[in-house]
Amino acid sequence: MNLPGDPTDGALERALDQALARTLIAPSLPANFRKQLQAAIARSPSVDHARLRAALEKEHAQQLAELESGYVRLRQRTLGTLIGSAFATGLVVMLALPWIKVHFGPNAVFAVPAIGAAVGLALSARSWWQRTGLSRLLP
Amino acid sequence: MQQDPPQDAGTRDQDIVELLRGGATEAAFERLIDRYESKVYRLCCSLLRDPDQAQDAAQESLVRVWKALAKYDQRASLSTWIYTITRNRCLTAIERRRDLDSLSDSEVQLQAEAAQAVGPEPEQDHLAMLRELVEALPERYRRVLTLFYYEERSVAEVALMLGQPEGTVKTNLHRARAALAEQLRALGLADPEFWLEKST
């Protein structure tokens, strides 16, 4: 770390470094420091570390439970189906759009979401029909 | 008083962390005190300039460390955590007596005298004068410079203690020395031989 300018700067810096090392000597700890610290700790309200640790662990468990309750858990197969369906829907819409435009004209903007909603409702109705076991009640 | 060799902050205190994990809080605190009481006191001396206030601040910081030890979650290294508590305690003390930079010249002089009492009595006038020049440096330079020599020229330790990047510490060190050299030139005392001869 040479100082700019004078060629004697390097020598001055080294000399200054030595002088500073002699001047700035680390202060030693007061003789009674440890005793006073122990007294201060004894005077302070007692800390039950075991109890504090247990309380913190409980708090941590609660936070973890709250965090986990916010997650939506999906099976890999379900997630794959969802993503695949989304892509398939996009593809179908892209392919069917010219036909829809021809048949529905300016109403095509409303027709596409309406068809999508109808297909979605039909699929979910079918799924719940099977899940709830209503299909087994029919002859 | 135990003096540990400088090590990476992440691994230096692994033994204390292991004790804490095992629930041996008191044993961990004993070891922590052995390792850090001097460093905490020196940090307080550097920040507060007053040995009595530094002693109080160091003790209060360590009491806080003791109280919060069970909450230590290892997100930061133990040394970083202890130094942060200490700095916060010192900043509170500084706020209480108003900002040091706004102190009057007489108060600065008094504090410089108090700081002299921290170390050994200077035997030569020129070293006393050098100390006064250091005390008159801008606060951020003075803190870095004093801690650098207190901590046996360890930039890494000073960076940890002050919570600053090492690059910032090096820059402030360089500027502090440059400012001192400039002052010595202005006083006609820039001859290296003067400092080498007189200080040996």
Coordinates of C-alpha atoms in Angstrom, one line a residue, chain B residues 42-179:
Chain B
R42 CA -11.0 -4.2 22.4
L43 CA -13.8 -3.6 19.9
C44 CA -15.6 -1.5 22.6
C45 CA -12.5 0.4 23.3
S46 CA -12.1 1.2 19.6
L47 CA -15.7 2.2 19.1
L48 CA -16.2 4.1 22.4
R49 CA -12.6 5.5 23.0
D50 CA -13.3 5.5 26.7
P51 CA -12.0 2.5 28.8
D52 CA -14.7 2.7 31.5
Q53 CA -17.5 2.9 29.0
A54 CA -15.9 0.2 27.0
Q55 CA -15.8 -2.1 30.0
D56 CA -19.4 -1.5 30.7
A57 CA -20.4 -2.0 27.1
A58 CA -18.3 -5.2 26.8
Q59 CA -19.9 -6.6 30.0
E60 CA -23.4 -5.7 28.9
S61 CA -22.8 -7.2 25.4
L62 CA -21.6 -10.5 27.0
V63 CA -24.6 -10.6 29.3
R64 CA -26.8 -10.2 26.2
V65 CA -24.8 -13.0 24.5
W66 CA -25.4 -15.2 27.5
K67 CA -29.2 -14.4 27.6
A68 CA -29.6 -15.0 23.8
L69 CA -27.2 -18.0 23.5
A70 CA -30.1 -20.5 23.3
K71 CA -31.5 -18.5 20.4
Y72 CA -28.3 -18.6 18.4
D73 CA -29.5 -20.2 15.2
Q74 CA -26.1 -20.4 13.3
R75 CA -27.4 -18.4 10.4
A76 CA -24.3 -16.2 11.0
S77 CA -21.0 -17.4 12.3
L78 CA -20.7 -17.1 16.1
S79 CA -18.1 -14.4 15.9
T80 CA -20.3 -12.3 13.5
W81 CA -23.2 -12.7 15.9
I82 CA -21.2 -11.7 19.0
Y83 CA -19.6 -8.7 17.2
T84 CA -23.0 -7.6 15.9
I85 CA -24.4 -7.6 19.5
T86 CA -21.3 -5.7 20.7
R87 CA -21.5 -3.1 17.9
N88 CA -25.2 -2.5 18.6
R89 CA -24.5 -2.1 22.3
C90 CA -21.7 0.4 21.5
L91 CA -23.9 2.3 19.0
T92 CA -26.5 2.7 21.6
A93 CA -23.9 4.1 24.0
I94 CA -22.7 6.4 21.3
E95 CA -26.2 7.6 20.5
R96 CA -26.7 8.3 24.2
R97 CA -23.9 10.7 24.4
R98 CA -24.6 12.0 20.9
D99 CA -22.5 11.5 17.9
L100 CA -18.8 11.5 18.5
D101 CA -18.2 13.6 15.4
S102 CA -20.2 16.5 16.9
L103 CA -18.2 16.6 20.1
S104 CA -16.4 19.7 20.9
D105 CA -12.6 19.9 20.7
S106 CA -12.2 19.8 24.4
E107 CA -14.2 16.6 24.7
V108 CA -12.2 15.0 21.9
Q109 CA -9.0 16.0 23.8
L110 CA -10.4 14.5 27.0
Q111 CA -11.3 11.3 25.1
A112 CA -7.9 11.2 23.5
E113 CA -6.3 11.4 27.0
A114 CA -8.6 8.7 28.2
A115 CA -7.7 6.5 25.3
Q116 CA -4.1 6.9 26.1
A117 CA -4.8 5.4 29.5
V118 CA -6.0 2.3 27.7
G119 CA -2.5 1.4 26.5
P120 CA 0.9 1.8 28.1
E121 CA 2.1 5.3 28.9
P122 CA 3.9 6.6 25.8
E123 CA 7.5 7.1 26.6
Q124 CA 8.3 9.5 23.8
D125 CA 6.6 12.7 22.9
H126 CA 6.5 11.9 19.2
L127 CA 4.5 8.7 19.9
A128 CA 2.1 10.7 22.0
M129 CA 1.8 13.1 19.1
L130 CA 1.2 10.3 16.7
R131 CA -1.6 9.0 18.9
E132 CA -3.2 12.5 18.9
L133 CA -3.1 12.5 15.1
V134 CA -4.8 9.1 15.0
E135 CA -7.4 10.3 17.4
A136 CA -8.1 13.3 15.2
L137 CA -8.7 11.1 12.1
P138 CA -12.2 10.8 10.8
E139 CA -14.1 8.2 12.8
R140 CA -14.2 5.4 10.2
Y141 CA -10.5 5.7 9.5
R142 CA -9.6 5.8 13.2
R143 CA -11.6 2.7 14.1
V144 CA -10.1 0.6 11.4
L145 CA -6.6 1.8 12.1
T146 CA -6.8 1.1 15.8
L147 CA -8.4 -2.2 15.5
F148 CA -5.9 -3.2 12.8
Y149 CA -3.0 -2.8 15.2
Y150 CA -5.0 -4.2 18.2
E151 CA -5.7 -7.3 16.2
E152 CA -2.1 -7.8 15.1
R153 CA -2.6 -6.5 11.6
S154 CA -5.4 -9.0 10.7
V155 CA -7.6 -7.4 8.1
A156 CA -10.0 -10.3 8.2
E157 CA -10.5 -10.0 12.0
V158 CA -11.1 -6.2 11.7
A159 CA -13.6 -6.8 8.9
L160 CA -15.5 -9.3 11.1
M161 CA -15.4 -7.0 14.1
L162 CA -16.7 -4.0 12.2
G163 CA -19.1 -6.0 10.0
Q164 CA -17.5 -4.6 6.8
P165 CA -16.1 -6.2 3.7
E166 CA -12.3 -6.8 3.7
G167 CA -12.0 -4.5 0.7
T168 CA -13.6 -1.6 2.6
V169 CA -11.3 -2.2 5.6
K170 CA -8.2 -2.2 3.3
T171 CA -9.4 1.0 1.6
N172 CA -10.0 2.8 4.9
L173 CA -6.7 1.6 6.2
H174 CA -4.9 3.0 3.2
R175 CA -6.7 6.3 3.5
A176 CA -6.0 6.5 7.2
R177 CA -2.3 6.0 6.6
A178 CA -2.3 8.4 3.7
A179 CA -4.0 11.0 5.9

